[in-house]
Short mmCIF file of C-alpha atoms and ligand atoms in Angstrom, two decimals:
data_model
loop_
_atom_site.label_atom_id
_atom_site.label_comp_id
_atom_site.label_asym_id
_atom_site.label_seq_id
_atom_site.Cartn_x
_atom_site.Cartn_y
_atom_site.Cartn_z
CA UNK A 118 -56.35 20.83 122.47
CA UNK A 119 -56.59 24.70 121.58
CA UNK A 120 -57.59 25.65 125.48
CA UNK A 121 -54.73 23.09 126.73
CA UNK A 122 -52.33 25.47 125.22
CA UNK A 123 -53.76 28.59 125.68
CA UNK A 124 -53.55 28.09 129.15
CA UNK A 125 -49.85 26.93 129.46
CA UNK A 126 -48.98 29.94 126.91
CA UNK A 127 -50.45 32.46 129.22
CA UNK A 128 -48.94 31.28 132.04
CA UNK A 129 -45.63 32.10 130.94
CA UNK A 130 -45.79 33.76 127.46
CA UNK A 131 -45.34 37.59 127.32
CA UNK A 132 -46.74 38.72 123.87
CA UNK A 133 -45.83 41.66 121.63
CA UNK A 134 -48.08 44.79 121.28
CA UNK A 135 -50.76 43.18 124.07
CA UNK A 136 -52.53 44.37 126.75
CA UNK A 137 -52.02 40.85 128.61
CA UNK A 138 -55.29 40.81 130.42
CA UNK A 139 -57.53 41.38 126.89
CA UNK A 140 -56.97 37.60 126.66
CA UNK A 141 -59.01 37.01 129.34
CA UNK A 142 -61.67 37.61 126.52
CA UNK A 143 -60.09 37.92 123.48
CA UNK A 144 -59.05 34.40 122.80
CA UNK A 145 -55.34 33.84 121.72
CA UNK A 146 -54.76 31.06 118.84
CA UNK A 147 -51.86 28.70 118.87
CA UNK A 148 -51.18 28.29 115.01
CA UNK A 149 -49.87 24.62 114.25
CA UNK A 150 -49.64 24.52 110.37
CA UNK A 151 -49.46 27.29 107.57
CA UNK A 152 -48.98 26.47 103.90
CA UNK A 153 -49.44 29.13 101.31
CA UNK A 154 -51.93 32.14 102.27
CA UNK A 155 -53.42 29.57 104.89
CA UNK A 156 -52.47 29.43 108.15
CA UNK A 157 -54.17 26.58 110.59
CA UNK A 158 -55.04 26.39 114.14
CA UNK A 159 -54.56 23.64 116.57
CA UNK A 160 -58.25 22.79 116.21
CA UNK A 161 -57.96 22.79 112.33
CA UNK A 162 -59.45 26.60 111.74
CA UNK A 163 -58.03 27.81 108.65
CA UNK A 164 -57.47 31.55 108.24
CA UNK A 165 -56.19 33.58 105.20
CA UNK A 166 -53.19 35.46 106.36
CA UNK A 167 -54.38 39.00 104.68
CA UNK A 168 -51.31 41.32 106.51
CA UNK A 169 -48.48 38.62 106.15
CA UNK A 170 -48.02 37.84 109.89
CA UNK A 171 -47.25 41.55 110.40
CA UNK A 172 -46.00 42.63 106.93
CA UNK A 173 -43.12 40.25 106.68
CA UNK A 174 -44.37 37.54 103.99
CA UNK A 175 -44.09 38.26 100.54
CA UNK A 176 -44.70 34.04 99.12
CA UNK A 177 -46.48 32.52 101.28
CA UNK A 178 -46.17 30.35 103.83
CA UNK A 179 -44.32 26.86 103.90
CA UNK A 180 -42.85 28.07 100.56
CA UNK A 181 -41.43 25.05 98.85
CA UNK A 182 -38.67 27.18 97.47
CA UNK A 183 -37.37 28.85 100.39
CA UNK A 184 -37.90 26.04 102.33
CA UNK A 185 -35.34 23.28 100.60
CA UNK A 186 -32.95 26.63 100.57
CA UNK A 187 -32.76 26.42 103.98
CA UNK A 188 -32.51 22.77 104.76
CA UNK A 189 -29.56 22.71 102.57
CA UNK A 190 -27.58 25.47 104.02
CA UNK A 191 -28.84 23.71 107.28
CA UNK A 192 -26.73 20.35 106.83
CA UNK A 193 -23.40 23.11 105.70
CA UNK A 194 -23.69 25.81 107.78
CA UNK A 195 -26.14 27.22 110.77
CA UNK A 196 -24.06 29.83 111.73
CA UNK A 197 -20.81 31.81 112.14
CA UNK A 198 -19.72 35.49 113.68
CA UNK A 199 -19.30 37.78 110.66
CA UNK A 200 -15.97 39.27 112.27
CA UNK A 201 -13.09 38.22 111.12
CA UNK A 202 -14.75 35.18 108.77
CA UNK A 203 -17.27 35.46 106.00
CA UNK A 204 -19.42 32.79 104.08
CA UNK A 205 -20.94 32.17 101.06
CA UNK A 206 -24.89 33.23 101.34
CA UNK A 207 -23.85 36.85 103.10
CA UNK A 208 -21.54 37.81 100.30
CA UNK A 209 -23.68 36.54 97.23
CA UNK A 210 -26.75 38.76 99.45
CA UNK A 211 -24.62 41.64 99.33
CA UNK A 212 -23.78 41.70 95.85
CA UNK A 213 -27.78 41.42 94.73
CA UNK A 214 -28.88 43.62 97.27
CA UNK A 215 -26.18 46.20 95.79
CA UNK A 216 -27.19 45.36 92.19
CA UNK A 217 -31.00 45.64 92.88
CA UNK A 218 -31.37 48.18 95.47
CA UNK A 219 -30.76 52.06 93.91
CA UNK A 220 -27.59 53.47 92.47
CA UNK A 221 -24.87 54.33 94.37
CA UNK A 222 -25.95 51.73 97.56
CA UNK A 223 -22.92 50.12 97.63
CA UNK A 224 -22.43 48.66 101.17
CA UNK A 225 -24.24 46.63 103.11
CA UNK A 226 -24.49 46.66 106.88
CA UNK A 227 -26.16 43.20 108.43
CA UNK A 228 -28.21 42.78 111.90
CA UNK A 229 -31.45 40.95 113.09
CA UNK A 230 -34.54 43.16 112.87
CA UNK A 231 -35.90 46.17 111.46
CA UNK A 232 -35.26 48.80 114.63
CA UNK A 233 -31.62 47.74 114.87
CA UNK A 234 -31.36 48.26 111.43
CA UNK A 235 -32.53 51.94 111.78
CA UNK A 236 -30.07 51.99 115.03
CA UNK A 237 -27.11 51.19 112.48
CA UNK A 238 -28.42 53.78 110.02
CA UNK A 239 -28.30 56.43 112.97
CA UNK A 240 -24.93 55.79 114.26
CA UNK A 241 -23.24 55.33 110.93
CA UNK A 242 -24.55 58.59 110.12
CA UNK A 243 -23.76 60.21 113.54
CA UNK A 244 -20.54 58.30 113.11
CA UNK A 245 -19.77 59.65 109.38
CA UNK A 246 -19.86 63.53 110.35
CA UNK A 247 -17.94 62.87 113.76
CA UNK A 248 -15.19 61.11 111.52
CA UNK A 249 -15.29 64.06 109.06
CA UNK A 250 -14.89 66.64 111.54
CA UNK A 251 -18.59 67.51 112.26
CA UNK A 252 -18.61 67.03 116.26
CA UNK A 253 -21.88 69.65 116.37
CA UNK A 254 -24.35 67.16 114.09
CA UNK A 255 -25.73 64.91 116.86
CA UNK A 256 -29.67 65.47 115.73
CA UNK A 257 -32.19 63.54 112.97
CA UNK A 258 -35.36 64.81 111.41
CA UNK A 259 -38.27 62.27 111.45
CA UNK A 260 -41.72 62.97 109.96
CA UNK A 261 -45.04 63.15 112.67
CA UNK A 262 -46.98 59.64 112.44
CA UNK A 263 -43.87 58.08 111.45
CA UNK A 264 -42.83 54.45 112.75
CA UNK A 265 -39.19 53.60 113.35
CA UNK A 266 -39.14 50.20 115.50
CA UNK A 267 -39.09 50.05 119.32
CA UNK A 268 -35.54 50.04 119.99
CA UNK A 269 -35.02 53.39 121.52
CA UNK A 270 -32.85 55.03 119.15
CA UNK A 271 -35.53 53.73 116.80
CA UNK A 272 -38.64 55.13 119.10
CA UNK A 273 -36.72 58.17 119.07
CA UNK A 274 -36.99 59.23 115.54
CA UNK A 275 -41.21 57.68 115.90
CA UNK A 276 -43.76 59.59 116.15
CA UNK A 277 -46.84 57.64 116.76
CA UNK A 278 -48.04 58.60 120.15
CA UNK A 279 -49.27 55.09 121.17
CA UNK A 280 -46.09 54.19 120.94
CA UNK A 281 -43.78 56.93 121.96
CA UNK A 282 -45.57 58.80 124.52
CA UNK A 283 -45.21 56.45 127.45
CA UNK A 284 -41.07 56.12 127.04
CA UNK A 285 -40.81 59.67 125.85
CA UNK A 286 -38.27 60.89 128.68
CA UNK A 287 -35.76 58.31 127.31
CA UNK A 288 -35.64 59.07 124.22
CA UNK A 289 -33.44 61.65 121.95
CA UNK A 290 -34.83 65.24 121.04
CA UNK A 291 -35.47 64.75 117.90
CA UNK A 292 -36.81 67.28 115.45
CA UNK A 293 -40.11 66.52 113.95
CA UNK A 294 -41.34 67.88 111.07
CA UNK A 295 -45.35 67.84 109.61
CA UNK A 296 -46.08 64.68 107.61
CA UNK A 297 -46.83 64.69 103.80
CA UNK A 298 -49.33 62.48 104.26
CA UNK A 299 -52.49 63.11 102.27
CA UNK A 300 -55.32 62.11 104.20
CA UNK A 301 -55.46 65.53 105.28
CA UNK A 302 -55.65 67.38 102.39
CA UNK A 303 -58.31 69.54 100.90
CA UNK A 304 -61.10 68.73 99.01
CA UNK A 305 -59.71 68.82 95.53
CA UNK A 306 -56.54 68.97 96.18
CA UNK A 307 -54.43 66.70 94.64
CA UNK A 308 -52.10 64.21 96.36
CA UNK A 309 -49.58 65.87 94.66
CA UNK A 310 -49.73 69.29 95.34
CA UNK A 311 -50.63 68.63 99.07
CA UNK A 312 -47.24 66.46 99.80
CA UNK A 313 -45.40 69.32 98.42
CA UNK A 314 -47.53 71.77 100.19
CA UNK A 315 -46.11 69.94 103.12
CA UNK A 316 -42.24 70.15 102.20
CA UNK A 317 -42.27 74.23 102.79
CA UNK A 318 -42.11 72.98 106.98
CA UNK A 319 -39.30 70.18 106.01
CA UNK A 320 -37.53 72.54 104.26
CA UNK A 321 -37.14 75.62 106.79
CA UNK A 322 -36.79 72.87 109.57
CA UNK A 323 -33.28 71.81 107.63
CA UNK A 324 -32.58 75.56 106.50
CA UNK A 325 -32.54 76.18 110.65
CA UNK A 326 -31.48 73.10 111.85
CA UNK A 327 -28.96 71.79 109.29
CA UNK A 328 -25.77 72.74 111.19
CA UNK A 329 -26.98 70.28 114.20
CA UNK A 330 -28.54 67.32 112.35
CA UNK A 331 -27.22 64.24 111.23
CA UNK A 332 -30.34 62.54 109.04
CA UNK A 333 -33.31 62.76 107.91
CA UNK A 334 -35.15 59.51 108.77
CA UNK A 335 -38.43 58.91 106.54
CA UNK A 336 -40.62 56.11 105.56
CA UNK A 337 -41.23 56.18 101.87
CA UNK A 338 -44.85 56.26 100.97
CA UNK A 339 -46.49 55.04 103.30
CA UNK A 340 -46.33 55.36 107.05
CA UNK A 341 -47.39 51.41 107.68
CA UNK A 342 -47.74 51.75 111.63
CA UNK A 343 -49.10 55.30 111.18
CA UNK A 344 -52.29 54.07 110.08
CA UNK A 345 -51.01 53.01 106.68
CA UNK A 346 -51.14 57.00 105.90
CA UNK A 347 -49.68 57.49 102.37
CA UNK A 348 -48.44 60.31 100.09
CA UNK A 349 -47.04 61.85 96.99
CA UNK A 350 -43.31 60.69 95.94
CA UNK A 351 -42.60 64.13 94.80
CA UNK A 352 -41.95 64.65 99.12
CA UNK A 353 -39.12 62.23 98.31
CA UNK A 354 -37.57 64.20 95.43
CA UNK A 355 -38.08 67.48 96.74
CA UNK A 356 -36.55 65.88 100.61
CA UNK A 357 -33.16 64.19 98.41
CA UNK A 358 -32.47 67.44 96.49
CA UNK A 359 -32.86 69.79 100.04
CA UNK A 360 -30.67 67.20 101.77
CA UNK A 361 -27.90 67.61 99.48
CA UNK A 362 -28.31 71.44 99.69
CA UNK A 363 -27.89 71.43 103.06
CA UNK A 364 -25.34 68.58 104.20
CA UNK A 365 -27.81 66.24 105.76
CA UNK A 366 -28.11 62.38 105.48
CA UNK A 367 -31.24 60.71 104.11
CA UNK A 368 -32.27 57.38 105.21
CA UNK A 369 -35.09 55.81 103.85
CA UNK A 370 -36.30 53.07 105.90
CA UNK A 371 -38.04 50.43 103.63
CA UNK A 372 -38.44 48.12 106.76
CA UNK A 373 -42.38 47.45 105.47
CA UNK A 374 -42.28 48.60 101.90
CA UNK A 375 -39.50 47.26 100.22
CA UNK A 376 -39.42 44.36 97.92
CA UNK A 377 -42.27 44.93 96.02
CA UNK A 378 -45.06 46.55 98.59
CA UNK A 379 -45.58 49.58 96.82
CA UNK A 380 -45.55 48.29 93.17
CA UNK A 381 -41.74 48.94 92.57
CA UNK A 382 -38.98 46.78 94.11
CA UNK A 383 -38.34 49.52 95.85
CA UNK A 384 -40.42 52.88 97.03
CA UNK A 385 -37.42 54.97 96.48
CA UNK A 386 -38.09 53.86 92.84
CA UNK A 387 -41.09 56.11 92.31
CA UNK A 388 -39.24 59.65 93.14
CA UNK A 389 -36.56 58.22 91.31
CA UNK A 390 -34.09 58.63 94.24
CA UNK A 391 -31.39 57.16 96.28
CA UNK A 392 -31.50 57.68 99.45
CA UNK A 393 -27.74 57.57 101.93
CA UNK A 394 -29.09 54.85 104.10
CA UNK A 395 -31.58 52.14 103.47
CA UNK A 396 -33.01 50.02 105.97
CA UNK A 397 -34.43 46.75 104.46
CA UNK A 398 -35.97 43.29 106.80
CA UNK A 399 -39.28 42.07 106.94
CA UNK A 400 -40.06 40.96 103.11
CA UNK A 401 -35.91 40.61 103.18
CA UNK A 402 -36.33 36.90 104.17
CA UNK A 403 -39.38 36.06 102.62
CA UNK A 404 -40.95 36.23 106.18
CA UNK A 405 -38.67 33.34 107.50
CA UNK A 406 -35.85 34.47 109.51
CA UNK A 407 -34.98 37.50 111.12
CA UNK A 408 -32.38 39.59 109.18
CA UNK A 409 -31.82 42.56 108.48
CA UNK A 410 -29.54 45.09 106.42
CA UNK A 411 -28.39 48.98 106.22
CA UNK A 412 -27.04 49.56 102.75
CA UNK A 413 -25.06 52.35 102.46
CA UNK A 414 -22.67 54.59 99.93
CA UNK A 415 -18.55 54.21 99.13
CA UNK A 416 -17.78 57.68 100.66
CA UNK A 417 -19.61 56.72 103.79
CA UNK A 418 -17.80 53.72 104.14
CA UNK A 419 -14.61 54.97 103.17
CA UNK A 420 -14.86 58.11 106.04
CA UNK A 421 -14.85 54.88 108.28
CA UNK A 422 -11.74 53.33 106.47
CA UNK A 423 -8.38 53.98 108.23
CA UNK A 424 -5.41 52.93 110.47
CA UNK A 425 -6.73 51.30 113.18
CA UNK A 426 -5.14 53.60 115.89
CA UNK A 427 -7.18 56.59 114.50
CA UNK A 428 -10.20 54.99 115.73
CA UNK A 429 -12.63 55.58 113.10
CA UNK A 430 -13.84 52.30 112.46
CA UNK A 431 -17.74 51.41 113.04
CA UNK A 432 -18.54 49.88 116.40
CA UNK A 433 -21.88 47.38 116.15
CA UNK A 434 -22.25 44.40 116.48
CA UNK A 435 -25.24 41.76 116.72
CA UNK A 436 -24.34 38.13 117.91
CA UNK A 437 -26.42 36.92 114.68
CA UNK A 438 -25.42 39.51 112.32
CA UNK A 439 -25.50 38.10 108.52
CA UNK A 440 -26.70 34.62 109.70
CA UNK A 441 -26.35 32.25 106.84
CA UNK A 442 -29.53 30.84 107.25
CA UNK A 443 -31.69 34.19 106.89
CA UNK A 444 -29.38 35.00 104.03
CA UNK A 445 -30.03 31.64 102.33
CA UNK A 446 -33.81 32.80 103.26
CA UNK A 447 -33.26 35.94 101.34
CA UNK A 448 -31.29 34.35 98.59
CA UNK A 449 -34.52 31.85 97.54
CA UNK A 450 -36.59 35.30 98.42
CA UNK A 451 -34.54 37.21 95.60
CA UNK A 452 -34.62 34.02 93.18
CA UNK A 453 -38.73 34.46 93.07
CA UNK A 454 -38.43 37.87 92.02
CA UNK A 455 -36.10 36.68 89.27
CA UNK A 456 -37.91 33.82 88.31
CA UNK A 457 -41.83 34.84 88.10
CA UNK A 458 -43.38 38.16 87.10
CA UNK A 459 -43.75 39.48 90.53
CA UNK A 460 -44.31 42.77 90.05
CA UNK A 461 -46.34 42.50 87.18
CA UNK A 462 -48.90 39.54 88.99
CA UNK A 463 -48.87 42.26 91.47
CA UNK A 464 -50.29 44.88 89.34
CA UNK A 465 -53.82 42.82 88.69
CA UNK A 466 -53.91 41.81 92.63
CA UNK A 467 -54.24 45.24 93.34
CA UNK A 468 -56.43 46.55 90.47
CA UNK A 469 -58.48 43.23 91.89
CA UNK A 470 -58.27 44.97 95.61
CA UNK A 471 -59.26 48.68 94.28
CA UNK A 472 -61.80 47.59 91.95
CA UNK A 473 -63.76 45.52 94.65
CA UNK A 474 -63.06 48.26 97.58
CA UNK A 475 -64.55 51.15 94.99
CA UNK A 476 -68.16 51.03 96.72
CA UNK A 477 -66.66 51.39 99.94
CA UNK A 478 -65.80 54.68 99.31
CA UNK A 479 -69.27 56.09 99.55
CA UNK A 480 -69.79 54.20 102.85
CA UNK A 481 -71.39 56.45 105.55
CA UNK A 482 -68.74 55.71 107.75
CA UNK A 483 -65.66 55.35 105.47
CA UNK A 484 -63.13 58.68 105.42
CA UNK A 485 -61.14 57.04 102.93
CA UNK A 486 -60.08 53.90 101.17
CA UNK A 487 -56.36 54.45 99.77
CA UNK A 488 -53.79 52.03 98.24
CA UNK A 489 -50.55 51.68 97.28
CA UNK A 490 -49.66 49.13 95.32
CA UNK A 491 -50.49 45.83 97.38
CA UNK A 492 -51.46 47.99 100.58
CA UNK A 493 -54.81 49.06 100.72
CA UNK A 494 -56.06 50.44 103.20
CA UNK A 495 -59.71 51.83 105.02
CA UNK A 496 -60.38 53.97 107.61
CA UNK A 497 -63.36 53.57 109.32
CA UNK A 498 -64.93 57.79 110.49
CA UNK A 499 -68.03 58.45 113.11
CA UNK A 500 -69.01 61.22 110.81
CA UNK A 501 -67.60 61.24 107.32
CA UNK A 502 -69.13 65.08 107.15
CA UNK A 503 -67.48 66.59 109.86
CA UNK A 504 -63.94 64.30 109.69
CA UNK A 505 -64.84 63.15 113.20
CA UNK A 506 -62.89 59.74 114.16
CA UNK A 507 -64.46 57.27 116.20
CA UNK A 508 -62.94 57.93 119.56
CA UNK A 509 -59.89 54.99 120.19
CA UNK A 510 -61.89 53.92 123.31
CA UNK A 511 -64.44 51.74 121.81
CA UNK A 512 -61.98 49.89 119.88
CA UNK A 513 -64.01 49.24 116.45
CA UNK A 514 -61.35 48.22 114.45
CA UNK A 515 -61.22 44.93 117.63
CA UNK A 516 -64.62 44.45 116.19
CA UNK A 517 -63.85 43.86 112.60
CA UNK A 518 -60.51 41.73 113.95
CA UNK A 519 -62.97 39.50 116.17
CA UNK A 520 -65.40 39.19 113.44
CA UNK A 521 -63.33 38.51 110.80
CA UNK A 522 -61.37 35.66 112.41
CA UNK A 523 -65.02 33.94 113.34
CA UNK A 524 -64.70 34.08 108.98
CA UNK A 525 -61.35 32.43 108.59
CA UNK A 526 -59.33 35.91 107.78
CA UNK A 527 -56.75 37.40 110.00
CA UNK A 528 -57.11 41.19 109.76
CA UNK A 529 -55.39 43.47 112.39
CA UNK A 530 -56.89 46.64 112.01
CA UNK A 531 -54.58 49.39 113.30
CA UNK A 532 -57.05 51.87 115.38
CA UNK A 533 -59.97 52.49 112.73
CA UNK A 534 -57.86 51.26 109.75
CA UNK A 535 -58.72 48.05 108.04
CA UNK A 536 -56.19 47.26 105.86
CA UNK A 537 -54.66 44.42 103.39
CA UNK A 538 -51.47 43.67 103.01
CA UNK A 539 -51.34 40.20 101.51
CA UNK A 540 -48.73 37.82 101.11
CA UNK A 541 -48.11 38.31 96.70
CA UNK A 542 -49.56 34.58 96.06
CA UNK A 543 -53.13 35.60 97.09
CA UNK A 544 -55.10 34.80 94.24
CA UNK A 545 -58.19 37.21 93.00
CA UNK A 546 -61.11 34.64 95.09
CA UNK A 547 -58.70 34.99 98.05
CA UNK A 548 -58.86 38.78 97.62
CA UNK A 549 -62.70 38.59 97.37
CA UNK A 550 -62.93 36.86 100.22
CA UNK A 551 -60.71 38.94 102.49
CA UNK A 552 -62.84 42.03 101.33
CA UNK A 553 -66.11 40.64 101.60
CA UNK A 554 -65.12 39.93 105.38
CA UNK A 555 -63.62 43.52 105.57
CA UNK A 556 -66.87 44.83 104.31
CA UNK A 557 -68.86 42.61 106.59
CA UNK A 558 -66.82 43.26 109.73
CA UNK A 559 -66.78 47.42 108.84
CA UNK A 560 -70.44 46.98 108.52
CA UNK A 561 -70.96 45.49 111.94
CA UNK A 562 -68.82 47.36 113.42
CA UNK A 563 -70.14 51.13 112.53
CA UNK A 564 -74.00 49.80 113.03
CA UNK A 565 -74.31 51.61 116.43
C1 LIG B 647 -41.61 46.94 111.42
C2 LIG B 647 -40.91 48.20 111.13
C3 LIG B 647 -39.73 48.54 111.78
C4 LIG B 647 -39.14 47.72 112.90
O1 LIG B 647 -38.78 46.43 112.50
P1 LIG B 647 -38.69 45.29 113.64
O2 LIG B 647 -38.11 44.12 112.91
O3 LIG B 647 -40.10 45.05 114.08
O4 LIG B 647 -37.82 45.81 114.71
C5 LIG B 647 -39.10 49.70 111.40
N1 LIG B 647 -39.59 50.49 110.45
C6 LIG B 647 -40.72 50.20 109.78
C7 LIG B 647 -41.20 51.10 108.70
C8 LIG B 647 -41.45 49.06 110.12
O5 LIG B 647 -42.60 48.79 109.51
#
């Protein structure tokens, strides 16, 4: 059954983030079932889902919750444009993402996946200053290693070679500044005093560059396609105050870690700040349906608001934008976090993750193993003495992948970075599990 479809798939299926012809050994797995943390091949193989399907599940799959949500807006509603008509599930969205999300986010801004979402945030802003007068701020800020979506307004405020490099000469100049992350840092240096080490660059970037730039575009925390890199939230508080000194836009994209990912609803939450944009998809639907949402402030939306023959209003569009079914998705999503302890489960899932990943940190051939909240994360090092990475070439982290699927876990190492990002229902076997196959996998694939 499984090679039957394999074979039609690759005749016509283009996949995402592939190098096609790996699958001429690397076999590709046609998923008929999931329920839960499960999800089940065509032959029956069961795997644990330990990065919800690329960071977008937050309770599971088959959720019986989100799923009657949907089949009843299904029989009243599949869809409508959003221009000129409105429905139920987009508005009631709106006002909990308002009331939930930080203060002063007071607008919300609806299209299909994360990188549009970031596109919005980069117009509007763009937009805002043109409407106010400010014709000379056409540039953004974005932070080395960071990871913006593929769109290329998106790429262009990336910085993760693998994925920028190759469409570089399309993309906007953008003005990159050194990351906070702390994986760099000195030996006994704190997290803390390295991330604001690293906001003396930020800071004379905006001092020079104010005049000319738009936004600041930053992932808070952690840089999830950057190698799940992570650092201090004082680079958030120190980034919001310098922003407002000098005139420029923050927008914190919370594309992966929103909704719970870094232990608060929000990462914002930890440097107790509000950013002028957030991007939020992903988690937003529960991992069902693509959606996804800019909030912004009043006094951007109101530089927007006027007579229609001054032509100031926003210009976007999506053909799905605020699709009633992904905001039903989001709806049952939101009523979870209402109804059960999330946040508080999620605190003993990851003191279950750290405490059984302690040991690893003495591996020969572990640099570090770093978490935040229900992201935790290992990077695999040739030579944990001398900081020397495994070169990219022989692919280790394809080992641990390989090997870990032959033990019924999905794991997608990025480069030499194991990490777990589980969907919040894991329970603390399912967690054991996952990391005794991380452990396993790391060991065979460092041996030689
Ligand atoms: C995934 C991701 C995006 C892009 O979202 P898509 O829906 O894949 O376009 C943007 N920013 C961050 C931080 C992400 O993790």
């Amino acid at each position: 059954m499984k090679s039957k479809l394999v074979e039609r798939d690759l005749a016509v299926v283009w996949h995402p983030c592939t190098q096609m012809k790996d699958h001429e050994t690397l076999p590709l797995i046609p998923i008929q079932r999931g329920e839960g943390v499960w999800i089940e091949d065509v032959d029956g193989n069961l795997y644990i889902d330990a990065i919800s399907s690329w960071w977008v599940n937050l309770f599971g799959h088959a959720n019986p919750e989100i799923n009657s949500a949907i089949k009843a807006q299904l029989d009243k509603l599949e869809h409508v444009l959003l221009a000129g008509f409105s429905h139920e599930p987009v508005i009631t969205l709106s006002e909990r993402l308002v009331q939930i999300t930080p203060e002063g986010l007071s607008r919300c801004f609806y299209a299909d996946n994360g990188s549009s979402a970031i596109e919005v945030a980069m117009k509007m802003s763009f937009h805002y200053w043109r409407n106010r007068g400010h014709h000379e701020k056409k540039r953004f800020i974005s932070i080395e290693n960071s990871y913006h979506g593929e769109t290329l307004g998106a790429l262009s405020v990336g910085n993760v070679p693998l994925y920028r490099e190759t469409y570089a000469p399309l993309l906007l100049d953008t003005i990159v500044a050194p990351s906070p992350d702390c994986f760099y840092r000195e030996e006994n240096v704190s997290w803390e005093a390295h991330s604001q080490e690293r906001f003396a660059a930020m800071e004379a970037l905006l001092s020079r560059h104010a005049e000319e730039v738009c936004a600041v575009v930053i992932e808070p925390l952690v840089q999830c396609a950057g190698y799940m890199r992570m650092y201090h939230p004082v680079y958030l508080s120190l980034l919001r105050m310098a922003c407002d000194r000098y005139g420029v836009h923050l927008i914190a994209d919370e594309i992966a870690v929103g909704f719970g990912r870094t232990g608060t609803m929000f990462a914002c939450e930890q440097a107790n700040i509000s950013p002028d944009f957030m991007c939020l998809s992903k988690g937003l639907t529960g991992g069902y349906l693509p959606l996804s949402v800019t909030l912004t402030r009043d006094e951007i939306y109101h530089a927007f608001y006027d007579d229609y023959e001054n032509l100031t209003a926003f210009l976007h569009s999506h053909s799905y934008t605020g699709n009633p079914l992904g905001c039903t998705a989001a709806l049952a999503t939101l009523d979870i976090f209402v109804k059960q302890p999330v946040l508080e489960n999620n605190v003993m899932l990851a003191k279950c993750m750290h405490d059984l990943t302690e040991d690893l940190q003495e591996h020969p051939h572990v640099a570090e193993v770093r978490q935040c909240g229900m992201i935790l994360a290992i990077e695999m090092i040739k030579d944990r003495k001398k900081r020397e990475p495994y070169p990219w070439q022989e692919r280790r982290g394809l080992k641990v992948y390989r090997y870990a699927l032959s033990k019924g876990v999905l794991l997608r190492p990025i480069g030499n970075v194991i990490y777990l990002m589980p969907p919040y229902i894991i329970t603390p076997d399912q967690i054991k599990t996952v990391i005794n196959v991380a452990r396993e996998g790391i060991e065979l694939a460092t041996r030689d």
